[in-house]
Coordinates of C-alpha atoms in Angstrom, one line a residue:
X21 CA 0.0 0.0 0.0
X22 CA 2.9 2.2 1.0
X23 CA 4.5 1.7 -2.4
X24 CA 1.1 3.0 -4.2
X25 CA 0.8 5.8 -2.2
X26 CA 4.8 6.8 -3.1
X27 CA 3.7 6.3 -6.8
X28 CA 0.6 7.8 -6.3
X29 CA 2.3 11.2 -4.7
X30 CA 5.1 11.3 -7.2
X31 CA 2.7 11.6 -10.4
X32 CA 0.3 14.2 -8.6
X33 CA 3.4 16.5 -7.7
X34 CA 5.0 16.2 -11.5
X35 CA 1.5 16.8 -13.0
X36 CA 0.7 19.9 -11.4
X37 CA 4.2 21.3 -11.7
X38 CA 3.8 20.5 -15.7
X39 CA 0.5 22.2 -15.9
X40 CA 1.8 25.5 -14.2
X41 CA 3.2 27.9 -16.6
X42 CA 6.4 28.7 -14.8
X43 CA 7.1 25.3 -14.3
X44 CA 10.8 25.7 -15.2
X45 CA 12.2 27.3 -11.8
X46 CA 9.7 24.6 -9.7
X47 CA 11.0 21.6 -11.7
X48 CA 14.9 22.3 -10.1
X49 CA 13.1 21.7 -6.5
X50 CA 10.7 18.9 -7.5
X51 CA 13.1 16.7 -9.3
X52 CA 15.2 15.7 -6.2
X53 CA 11.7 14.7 -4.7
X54 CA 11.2 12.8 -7.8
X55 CA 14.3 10.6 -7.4
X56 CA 13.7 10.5 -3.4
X57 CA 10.3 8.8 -4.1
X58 CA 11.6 6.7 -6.4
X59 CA 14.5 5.5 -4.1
X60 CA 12.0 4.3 -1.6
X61 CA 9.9 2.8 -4.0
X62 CA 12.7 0.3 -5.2
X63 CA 14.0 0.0 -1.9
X64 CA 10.6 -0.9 -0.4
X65 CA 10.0 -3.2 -3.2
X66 CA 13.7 -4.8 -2.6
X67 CA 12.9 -5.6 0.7
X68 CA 9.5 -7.2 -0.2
X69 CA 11.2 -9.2 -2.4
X70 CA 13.4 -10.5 0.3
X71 CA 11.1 -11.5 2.7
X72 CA 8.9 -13.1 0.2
X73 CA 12.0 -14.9 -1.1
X74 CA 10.8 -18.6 0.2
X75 CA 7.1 -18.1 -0.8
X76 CA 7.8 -16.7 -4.1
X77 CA 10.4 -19.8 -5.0
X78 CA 7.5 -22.0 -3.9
X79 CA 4.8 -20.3 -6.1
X80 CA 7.0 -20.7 -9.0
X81 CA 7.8 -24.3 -8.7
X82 CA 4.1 -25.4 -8.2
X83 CA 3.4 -23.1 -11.0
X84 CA 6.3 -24.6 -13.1
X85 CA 5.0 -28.5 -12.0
X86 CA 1.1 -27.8 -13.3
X87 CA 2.9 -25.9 -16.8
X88 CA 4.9 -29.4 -17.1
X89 CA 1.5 -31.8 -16.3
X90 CA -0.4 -29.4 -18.7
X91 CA 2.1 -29.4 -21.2
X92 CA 2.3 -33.3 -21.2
X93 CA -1.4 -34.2 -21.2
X94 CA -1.3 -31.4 -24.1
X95 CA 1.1 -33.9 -25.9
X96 CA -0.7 -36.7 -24.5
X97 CA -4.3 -35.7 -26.1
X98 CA -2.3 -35.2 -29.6
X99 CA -0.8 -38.4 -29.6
X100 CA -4.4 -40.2 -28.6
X101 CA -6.0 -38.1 -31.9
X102 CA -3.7 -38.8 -34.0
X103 CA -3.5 -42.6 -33.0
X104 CA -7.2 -42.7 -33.2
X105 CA -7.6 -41.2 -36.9
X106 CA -8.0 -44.1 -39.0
X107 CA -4.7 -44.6 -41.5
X108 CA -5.6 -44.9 -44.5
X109 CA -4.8 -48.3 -46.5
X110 CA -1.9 -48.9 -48.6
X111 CA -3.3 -49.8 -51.9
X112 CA -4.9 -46.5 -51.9
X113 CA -1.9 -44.7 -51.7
X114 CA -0.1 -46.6 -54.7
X115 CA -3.3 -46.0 -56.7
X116 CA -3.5 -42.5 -56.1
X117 CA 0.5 -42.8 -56.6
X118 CA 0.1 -44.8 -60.0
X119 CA -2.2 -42.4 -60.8
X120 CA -0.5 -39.4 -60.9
X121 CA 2.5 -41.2 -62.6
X122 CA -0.6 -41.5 -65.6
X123 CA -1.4 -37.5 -65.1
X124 CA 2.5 -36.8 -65.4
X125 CA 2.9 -39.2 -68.3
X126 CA -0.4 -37.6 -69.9
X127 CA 1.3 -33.7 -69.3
X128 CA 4.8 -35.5 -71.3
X129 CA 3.0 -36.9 -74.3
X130 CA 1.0 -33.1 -74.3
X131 CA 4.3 -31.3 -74.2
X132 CA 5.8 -33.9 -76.8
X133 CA 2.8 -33.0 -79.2
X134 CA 2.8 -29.8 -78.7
X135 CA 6.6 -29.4 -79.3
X136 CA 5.6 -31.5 -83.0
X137 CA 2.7 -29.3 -83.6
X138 CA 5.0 -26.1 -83.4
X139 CA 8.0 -27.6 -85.5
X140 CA 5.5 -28.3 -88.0
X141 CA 3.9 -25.0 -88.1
X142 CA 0.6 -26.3 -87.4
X143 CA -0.5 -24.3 -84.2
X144 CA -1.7 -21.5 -85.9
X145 CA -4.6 -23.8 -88.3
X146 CA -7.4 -23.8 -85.8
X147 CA -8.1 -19.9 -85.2
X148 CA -10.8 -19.8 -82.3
X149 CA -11.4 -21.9 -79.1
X150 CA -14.2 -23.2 -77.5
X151 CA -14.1 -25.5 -74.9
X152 CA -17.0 -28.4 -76.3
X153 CA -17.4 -27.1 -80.0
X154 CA -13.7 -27.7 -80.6
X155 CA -13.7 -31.4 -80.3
X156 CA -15.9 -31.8 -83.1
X157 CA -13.8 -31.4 -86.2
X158 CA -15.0 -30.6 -89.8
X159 CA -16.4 -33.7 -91.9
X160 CA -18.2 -33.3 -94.5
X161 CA -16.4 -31.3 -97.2
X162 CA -18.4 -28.5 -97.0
X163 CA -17.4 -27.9 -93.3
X164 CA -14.1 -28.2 -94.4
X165 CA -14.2 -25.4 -97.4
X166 CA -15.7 -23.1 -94.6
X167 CA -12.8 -23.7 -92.3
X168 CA -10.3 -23.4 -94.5
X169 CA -12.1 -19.9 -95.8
X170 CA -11.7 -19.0 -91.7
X171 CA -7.7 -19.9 -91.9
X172 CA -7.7 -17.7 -95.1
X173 CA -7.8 -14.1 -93.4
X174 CA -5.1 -14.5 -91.3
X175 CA -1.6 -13.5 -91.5
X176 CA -0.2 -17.4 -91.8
X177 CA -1.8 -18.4 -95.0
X178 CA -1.2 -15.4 -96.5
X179 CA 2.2 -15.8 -95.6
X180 CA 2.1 -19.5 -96.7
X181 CA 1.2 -18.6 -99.9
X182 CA 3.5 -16.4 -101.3
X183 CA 6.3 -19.1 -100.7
X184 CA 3.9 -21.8 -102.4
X185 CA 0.0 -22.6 -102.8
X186 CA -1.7 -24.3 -100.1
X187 CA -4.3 -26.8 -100.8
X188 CA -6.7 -28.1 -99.1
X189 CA -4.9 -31.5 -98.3
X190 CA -2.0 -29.4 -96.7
X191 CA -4.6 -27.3 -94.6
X192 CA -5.9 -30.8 -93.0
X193 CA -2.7 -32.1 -92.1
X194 CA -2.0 -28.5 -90.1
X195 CA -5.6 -28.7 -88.9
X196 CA -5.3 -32.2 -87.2
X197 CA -1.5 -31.6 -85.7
X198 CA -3.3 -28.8 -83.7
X199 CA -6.5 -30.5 -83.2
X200 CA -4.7 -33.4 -82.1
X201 CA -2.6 -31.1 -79.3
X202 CA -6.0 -29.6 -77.6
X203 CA -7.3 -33.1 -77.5
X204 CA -4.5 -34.2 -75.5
X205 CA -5.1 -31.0 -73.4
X206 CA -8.4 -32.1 -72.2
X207 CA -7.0 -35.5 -72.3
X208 CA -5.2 -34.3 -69.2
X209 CA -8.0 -32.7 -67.3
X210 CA -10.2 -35.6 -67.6
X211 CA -7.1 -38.0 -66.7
X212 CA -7.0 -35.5 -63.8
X213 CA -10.3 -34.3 -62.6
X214 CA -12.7 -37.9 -62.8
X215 CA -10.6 -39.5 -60.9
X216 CA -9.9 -37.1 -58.5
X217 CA -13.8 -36.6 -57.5
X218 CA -13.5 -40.6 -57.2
X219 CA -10.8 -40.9 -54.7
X220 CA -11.9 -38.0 -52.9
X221 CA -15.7 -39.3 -52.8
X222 CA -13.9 -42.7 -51.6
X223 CA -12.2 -40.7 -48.6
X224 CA -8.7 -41.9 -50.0
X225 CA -7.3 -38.4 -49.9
X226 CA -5.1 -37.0 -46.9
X227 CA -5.5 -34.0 -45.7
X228 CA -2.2 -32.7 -46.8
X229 CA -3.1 -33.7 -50.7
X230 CA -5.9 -31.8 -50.7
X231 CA -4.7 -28.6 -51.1
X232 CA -2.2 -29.9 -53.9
X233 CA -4.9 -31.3 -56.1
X234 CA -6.8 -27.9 -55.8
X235 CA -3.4 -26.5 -57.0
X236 CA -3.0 -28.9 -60.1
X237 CA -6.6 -27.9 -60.8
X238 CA -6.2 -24.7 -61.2
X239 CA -3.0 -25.0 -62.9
X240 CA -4.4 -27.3 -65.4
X241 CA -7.0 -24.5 -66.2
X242 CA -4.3 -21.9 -66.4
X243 CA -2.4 -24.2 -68.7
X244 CA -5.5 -24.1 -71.4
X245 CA -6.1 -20.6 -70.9
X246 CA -2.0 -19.9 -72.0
X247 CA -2.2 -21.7 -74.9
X248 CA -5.0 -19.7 -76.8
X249 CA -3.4 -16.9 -75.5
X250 CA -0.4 -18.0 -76.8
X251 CA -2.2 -18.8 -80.0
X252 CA -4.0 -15.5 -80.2
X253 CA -0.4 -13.5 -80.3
X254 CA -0.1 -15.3 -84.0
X255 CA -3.1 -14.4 -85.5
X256 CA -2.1 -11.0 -85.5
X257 CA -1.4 -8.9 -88.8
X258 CA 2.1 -8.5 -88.6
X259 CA 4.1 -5.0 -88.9
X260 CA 5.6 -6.2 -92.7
X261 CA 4.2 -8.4 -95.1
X262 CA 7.5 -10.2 -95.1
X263 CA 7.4 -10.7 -91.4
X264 CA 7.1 -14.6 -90.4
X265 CA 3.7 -14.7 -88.3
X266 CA 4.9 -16.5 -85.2
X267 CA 3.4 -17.0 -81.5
X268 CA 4.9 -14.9 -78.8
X269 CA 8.3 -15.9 -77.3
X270 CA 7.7 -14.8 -74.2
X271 CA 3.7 -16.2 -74.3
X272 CA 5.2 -20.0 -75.7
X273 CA 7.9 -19.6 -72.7
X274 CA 5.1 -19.4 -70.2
X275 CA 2.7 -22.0 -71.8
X276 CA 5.8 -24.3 -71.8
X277 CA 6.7 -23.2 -68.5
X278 CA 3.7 -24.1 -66.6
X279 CA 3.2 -27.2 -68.5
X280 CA 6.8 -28.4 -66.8
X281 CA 6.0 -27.0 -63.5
X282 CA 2.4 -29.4 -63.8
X283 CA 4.5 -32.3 -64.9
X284 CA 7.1 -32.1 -62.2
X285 CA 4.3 -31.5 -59.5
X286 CA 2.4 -34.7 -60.7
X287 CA 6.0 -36.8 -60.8
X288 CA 7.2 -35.6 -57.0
X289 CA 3.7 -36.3 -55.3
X290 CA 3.6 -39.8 -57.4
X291 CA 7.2 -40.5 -55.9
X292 CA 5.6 -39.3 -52.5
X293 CA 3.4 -42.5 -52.9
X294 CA 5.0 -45.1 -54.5
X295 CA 8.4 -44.7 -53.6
X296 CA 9.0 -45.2 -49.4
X297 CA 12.0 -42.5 -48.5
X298 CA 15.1 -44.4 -47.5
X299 CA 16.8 -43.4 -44.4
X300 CA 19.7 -41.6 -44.9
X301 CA 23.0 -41.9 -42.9
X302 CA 23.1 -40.1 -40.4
X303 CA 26.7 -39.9 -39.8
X304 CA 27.2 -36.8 -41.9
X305 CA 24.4 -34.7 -41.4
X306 CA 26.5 -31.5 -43.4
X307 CA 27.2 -33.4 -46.0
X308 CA 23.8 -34.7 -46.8
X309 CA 22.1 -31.3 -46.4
X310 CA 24.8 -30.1 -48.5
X311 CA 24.1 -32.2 -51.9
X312 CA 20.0 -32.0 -51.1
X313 CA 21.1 -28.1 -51.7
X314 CA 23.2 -28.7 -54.8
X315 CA 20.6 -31.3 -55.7
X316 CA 17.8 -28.2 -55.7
X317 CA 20.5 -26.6 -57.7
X318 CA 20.6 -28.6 -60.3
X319 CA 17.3 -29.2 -61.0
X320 CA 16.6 -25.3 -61.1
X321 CA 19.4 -25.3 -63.7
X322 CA 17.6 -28.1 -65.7
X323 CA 14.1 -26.5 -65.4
X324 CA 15.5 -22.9 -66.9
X325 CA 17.8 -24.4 -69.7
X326 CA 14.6 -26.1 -70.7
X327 CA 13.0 -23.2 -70.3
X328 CA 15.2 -20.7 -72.8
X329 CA 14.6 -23.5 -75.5
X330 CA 11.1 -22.1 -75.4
X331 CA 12.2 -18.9 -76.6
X332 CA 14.9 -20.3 -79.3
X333 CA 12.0 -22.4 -80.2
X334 CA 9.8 -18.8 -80.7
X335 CA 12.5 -17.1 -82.4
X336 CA 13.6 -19.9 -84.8
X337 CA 16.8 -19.1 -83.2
X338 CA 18.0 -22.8 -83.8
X339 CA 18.3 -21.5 -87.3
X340 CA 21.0 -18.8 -87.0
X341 CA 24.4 -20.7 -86.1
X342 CA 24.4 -24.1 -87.4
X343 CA 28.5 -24.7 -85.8
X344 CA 29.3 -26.0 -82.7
X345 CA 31.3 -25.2 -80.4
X346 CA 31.9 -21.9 -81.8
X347 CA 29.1 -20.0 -83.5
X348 CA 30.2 -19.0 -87.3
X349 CA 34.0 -19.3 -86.2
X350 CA 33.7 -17.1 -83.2
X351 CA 33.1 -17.2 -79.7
X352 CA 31.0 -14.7 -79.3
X353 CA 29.0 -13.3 -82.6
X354 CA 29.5 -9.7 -83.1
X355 CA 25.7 -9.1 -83.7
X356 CA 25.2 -10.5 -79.7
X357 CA 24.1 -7.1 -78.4
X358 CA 22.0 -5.6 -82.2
X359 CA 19.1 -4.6 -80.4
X360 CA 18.3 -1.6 -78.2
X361 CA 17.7 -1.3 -75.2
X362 CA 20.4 -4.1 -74.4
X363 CA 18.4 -6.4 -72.3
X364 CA 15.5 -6.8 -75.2
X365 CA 18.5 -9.4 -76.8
X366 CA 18.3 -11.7 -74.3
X367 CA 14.6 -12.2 -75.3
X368 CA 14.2 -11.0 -78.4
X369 CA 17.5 -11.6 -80.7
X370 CA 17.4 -14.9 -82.0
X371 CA 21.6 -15.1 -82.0
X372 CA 21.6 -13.9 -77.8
X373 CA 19.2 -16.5 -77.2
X374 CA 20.7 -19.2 -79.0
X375 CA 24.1 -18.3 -77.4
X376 CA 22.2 -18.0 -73.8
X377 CA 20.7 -21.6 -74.5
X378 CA 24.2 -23.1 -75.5
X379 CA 26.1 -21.7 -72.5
X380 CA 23.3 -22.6 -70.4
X381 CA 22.9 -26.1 -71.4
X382 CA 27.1 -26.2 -71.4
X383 CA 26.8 -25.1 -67.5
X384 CA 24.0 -27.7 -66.7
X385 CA 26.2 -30.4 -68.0
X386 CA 29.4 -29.2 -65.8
X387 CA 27.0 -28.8 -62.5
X388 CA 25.5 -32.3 -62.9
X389 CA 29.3 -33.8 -63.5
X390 CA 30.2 -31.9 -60.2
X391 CA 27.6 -33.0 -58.7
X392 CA 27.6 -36.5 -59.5
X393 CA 31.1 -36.5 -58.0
X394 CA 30.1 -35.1 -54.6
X395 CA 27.3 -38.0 -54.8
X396 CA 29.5 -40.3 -55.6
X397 CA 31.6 -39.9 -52.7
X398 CA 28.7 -40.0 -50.2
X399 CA 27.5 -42.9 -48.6
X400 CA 24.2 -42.7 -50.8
X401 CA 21.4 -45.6 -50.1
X402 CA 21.6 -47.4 -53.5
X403 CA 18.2 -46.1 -54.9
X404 CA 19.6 -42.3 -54.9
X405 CA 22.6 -43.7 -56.4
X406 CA 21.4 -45.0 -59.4
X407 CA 19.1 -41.6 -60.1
X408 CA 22.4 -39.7 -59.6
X409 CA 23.9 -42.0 -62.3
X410 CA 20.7 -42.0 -64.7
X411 CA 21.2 -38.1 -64.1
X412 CA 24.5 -38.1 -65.1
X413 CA 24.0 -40.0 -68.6
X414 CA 21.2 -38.2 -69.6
X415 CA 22.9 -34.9 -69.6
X416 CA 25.1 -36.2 -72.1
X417 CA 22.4 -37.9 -74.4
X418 CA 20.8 -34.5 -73.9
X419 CA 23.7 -32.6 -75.2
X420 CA 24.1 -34.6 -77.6
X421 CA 20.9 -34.4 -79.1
X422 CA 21.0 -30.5 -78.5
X423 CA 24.3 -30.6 -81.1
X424 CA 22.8 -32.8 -83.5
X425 CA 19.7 -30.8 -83.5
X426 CA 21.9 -28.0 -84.5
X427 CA 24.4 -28.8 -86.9
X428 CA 21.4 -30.7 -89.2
X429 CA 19.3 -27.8 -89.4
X430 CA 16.5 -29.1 -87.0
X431 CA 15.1 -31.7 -88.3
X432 CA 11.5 -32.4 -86.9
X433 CA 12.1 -35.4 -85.5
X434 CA 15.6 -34.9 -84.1
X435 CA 14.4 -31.7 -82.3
X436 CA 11.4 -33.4 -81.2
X437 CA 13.8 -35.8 -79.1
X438 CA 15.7 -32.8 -78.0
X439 CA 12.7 -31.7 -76.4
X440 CA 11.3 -34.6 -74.8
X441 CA 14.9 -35.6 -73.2
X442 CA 14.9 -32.2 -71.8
X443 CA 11.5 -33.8 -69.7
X444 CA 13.6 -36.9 -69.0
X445 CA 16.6 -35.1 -67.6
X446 CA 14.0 -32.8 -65.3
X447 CA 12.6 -36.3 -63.9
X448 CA 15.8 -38.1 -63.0
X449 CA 16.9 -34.7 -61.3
X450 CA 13.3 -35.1 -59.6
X451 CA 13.8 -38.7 -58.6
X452 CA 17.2 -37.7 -57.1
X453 CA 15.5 -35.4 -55.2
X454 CA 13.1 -37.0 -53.7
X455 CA 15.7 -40.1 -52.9
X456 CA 18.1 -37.2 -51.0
X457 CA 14.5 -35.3 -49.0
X458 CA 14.9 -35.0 -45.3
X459 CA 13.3 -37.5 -43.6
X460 CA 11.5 -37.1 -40.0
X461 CA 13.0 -39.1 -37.5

């Protein structure tokens, strides 16, 4: 009570010297009963402290005993609930596992297509989209004339046929190449979406896959929504009548983009299910979290070398230098920096991005041979051993390819393989690192 009342007498007397005008001169003689109350304050409190010294150690520890037994039936009720949800069977995880392996298999054959459809200039033949009326295509010859009339007023066949005449025949083969593609595209949201309501209406679903397949849903609509916006950038009249109508670089980098992301998404979660995480040694924690970083590393390497193919695909940029290693005798082309402003050439000059793609893909190759060495001097489970190896042989086949592809003038079917190792490459870095992801104790 006494330590209220010093409080209590110390705020009062600084109030009303603060509300005084003149309160300078009466502040010199109140400050030194400030300090005095103050003092006694502490000191009172001090002593309090002193004699309470045995009942206050005794409140803590009782306090401290219930926070310990509250703490623990806490734990205790956690344990019970967890114990007591029902886990779920094991075929249902390997068919929700095998099925994802058939949605990531589905998104491949998509990309593979889609990669055919665009070295065969055919993804600029079908020049509207509708969801339902699209999967109908033209059969009597009459729907045909009137389709081909459609494909008429835009800037590709009038393009087309100023190099040569294009028949009807040669319109349907176009016509089909792309046809065939958004087939496959809703190919993949059926594969996806039926069986998902089935397994969730089953109750096979964990909670922490829910989430995920609402991701993958809405990617898979974002993924058909790129492509006729992709599409819709090459129906434009171009600036010159000599101009090659072409999609968007930057809008066939994103469709391509995404369509990877989905892929590797599918393949991880499928992993999650069918292949059980091996424990890894323990003895060298460092070194382990050390190649899972390198091993995230890499695959961000593979996913944006794979990614600035888009772009030389957008450009016809695998056109410009047909020599390897150097590029027309030099190593570095003096027309590498033509365009203004100077970072437009890293996206827009076909002989930038074809030197970005090379040096990129040169760089991959070296980081996965480092890389393979630091695995291969790590006590590795077997599993992760043999995806680090797989890993390491398809970066050569890939480069390979990526040479060939070049120095014959990129042929359809050669760059076609190019493009769907690039997808093989991204899932062996995948499998490796699934094979090198912490597991809980």
């Amino acid at each position: 009570m006494s330590t209220i009342c010093a409080f209590h007498r110390a705020l009062l007397t600084s109030r009303n010297v603060l509300q005084t005008k003149s309160g300078g001169p009466k502040m010199n003689k109140i400050l030194p009963q400030l300090f005095s109350c103050f003092n006694t304050v502490n000191r009172r409190n001090f002593h309090s402290m002193i004699r309470m010294k045995t009942p206050l150690r005794s409140t803590v520890k009782s306090m401290t005993g219930r926070s310990c037994q509250l703490l623990q039936g806490i734990r205790k009720s956690a344990t019970d609930a967890a114990a007591a949800q029902p886990a779920l069977p094991a075929y249902t995880q390997k068919a929700i596992g095998w099925w994802l392996v058939g949605c990531s298999g589905m998104v491949f054959g998509t990309v593979i297509l889609g990669g055919v459809t665009r070295l065969t200039e055919s993804g600029l033949s079908m020049v509207d989209w509708k969801l339902f009326k699209d999967m109908k295509p033209p059969r009597s010859k009459e729907e045909w004339l009137a389709e081909f009339e459609r494909y008429k007023q835009f800037p590709e066949y009038k393009y087309v046929n100023q190099q040569r005449e294009m028949t009807l025949s040669d319109f349907k083969f176009i016509f089909y190449m792309e046809y065939a593609h958004r087939m496959m595209g809703r190919m993949v949201g059926l594969t996806f979406l039926l069986p998902a309501a089935f397994f969730l209406s089953k109750g096979w679903v964990s909670k922490a896959l829910k989430p995920r397949l609402a991701i993958y849903t809405a990617l898979i609509g974002f993924q058909g929504f790129l492509g006729w916006y992709m599409v819709k950038s090459g129906l434009q009249e171009q600036p010159k009548p000599t101009d090659v109508p072409r999609v968007s670089q930057y809008r066939l980098a994103s469709h391509l983009g995404s369509a990877f992301l989905l892929y590797s998404l599918f393949l991880y979660q499928a992993f999650n299910h069918l292949l059980p995480s091996a424990k890894l040694p323990d003895a060298n924690l460092k070194q382990m979290a050390k190649l899972r970083g390198m091993c995230h590393g890499v695959l961000t390497a593979v996913f944006l070398t794979a990614l600035s193919g888009a772009f030389v695909a957008g450009l016809d940029a695998g056109l410009v230098y047909n020599s390897w290693p150097k590029m027309a005798d030099r190593w570095i082309p003096s027309d590498l920096f033509s365009h203004s402003p100077t970072w437009k050439n890293f996206f827009e000059n076909p002989t930038t991005v074809q030197f970005d793609h090379r040096n990129l893909a040169q760089s991959t190759v070296l980081v996965i041979c480092g890389f393979w060495w630091m695995c291969r001097k790590a006590p590795l489970p077997p599993r992760a051993r043999m995806a680090s190896n797989c890993l390491l042989g398809m970066a050569f086949v890939q480069a390979s390819l990526g040479i060939s592809t070049l120095l014959l003038y990129v042929p359809t079917h050669l760059a076609a393989t190019h493009q769907s190792g690039s997808l093989v490459l991204l899932s062996f870095a995948i499998w490796l690192a699934h094979e090198l992801k912490r597991v809980p104790k």
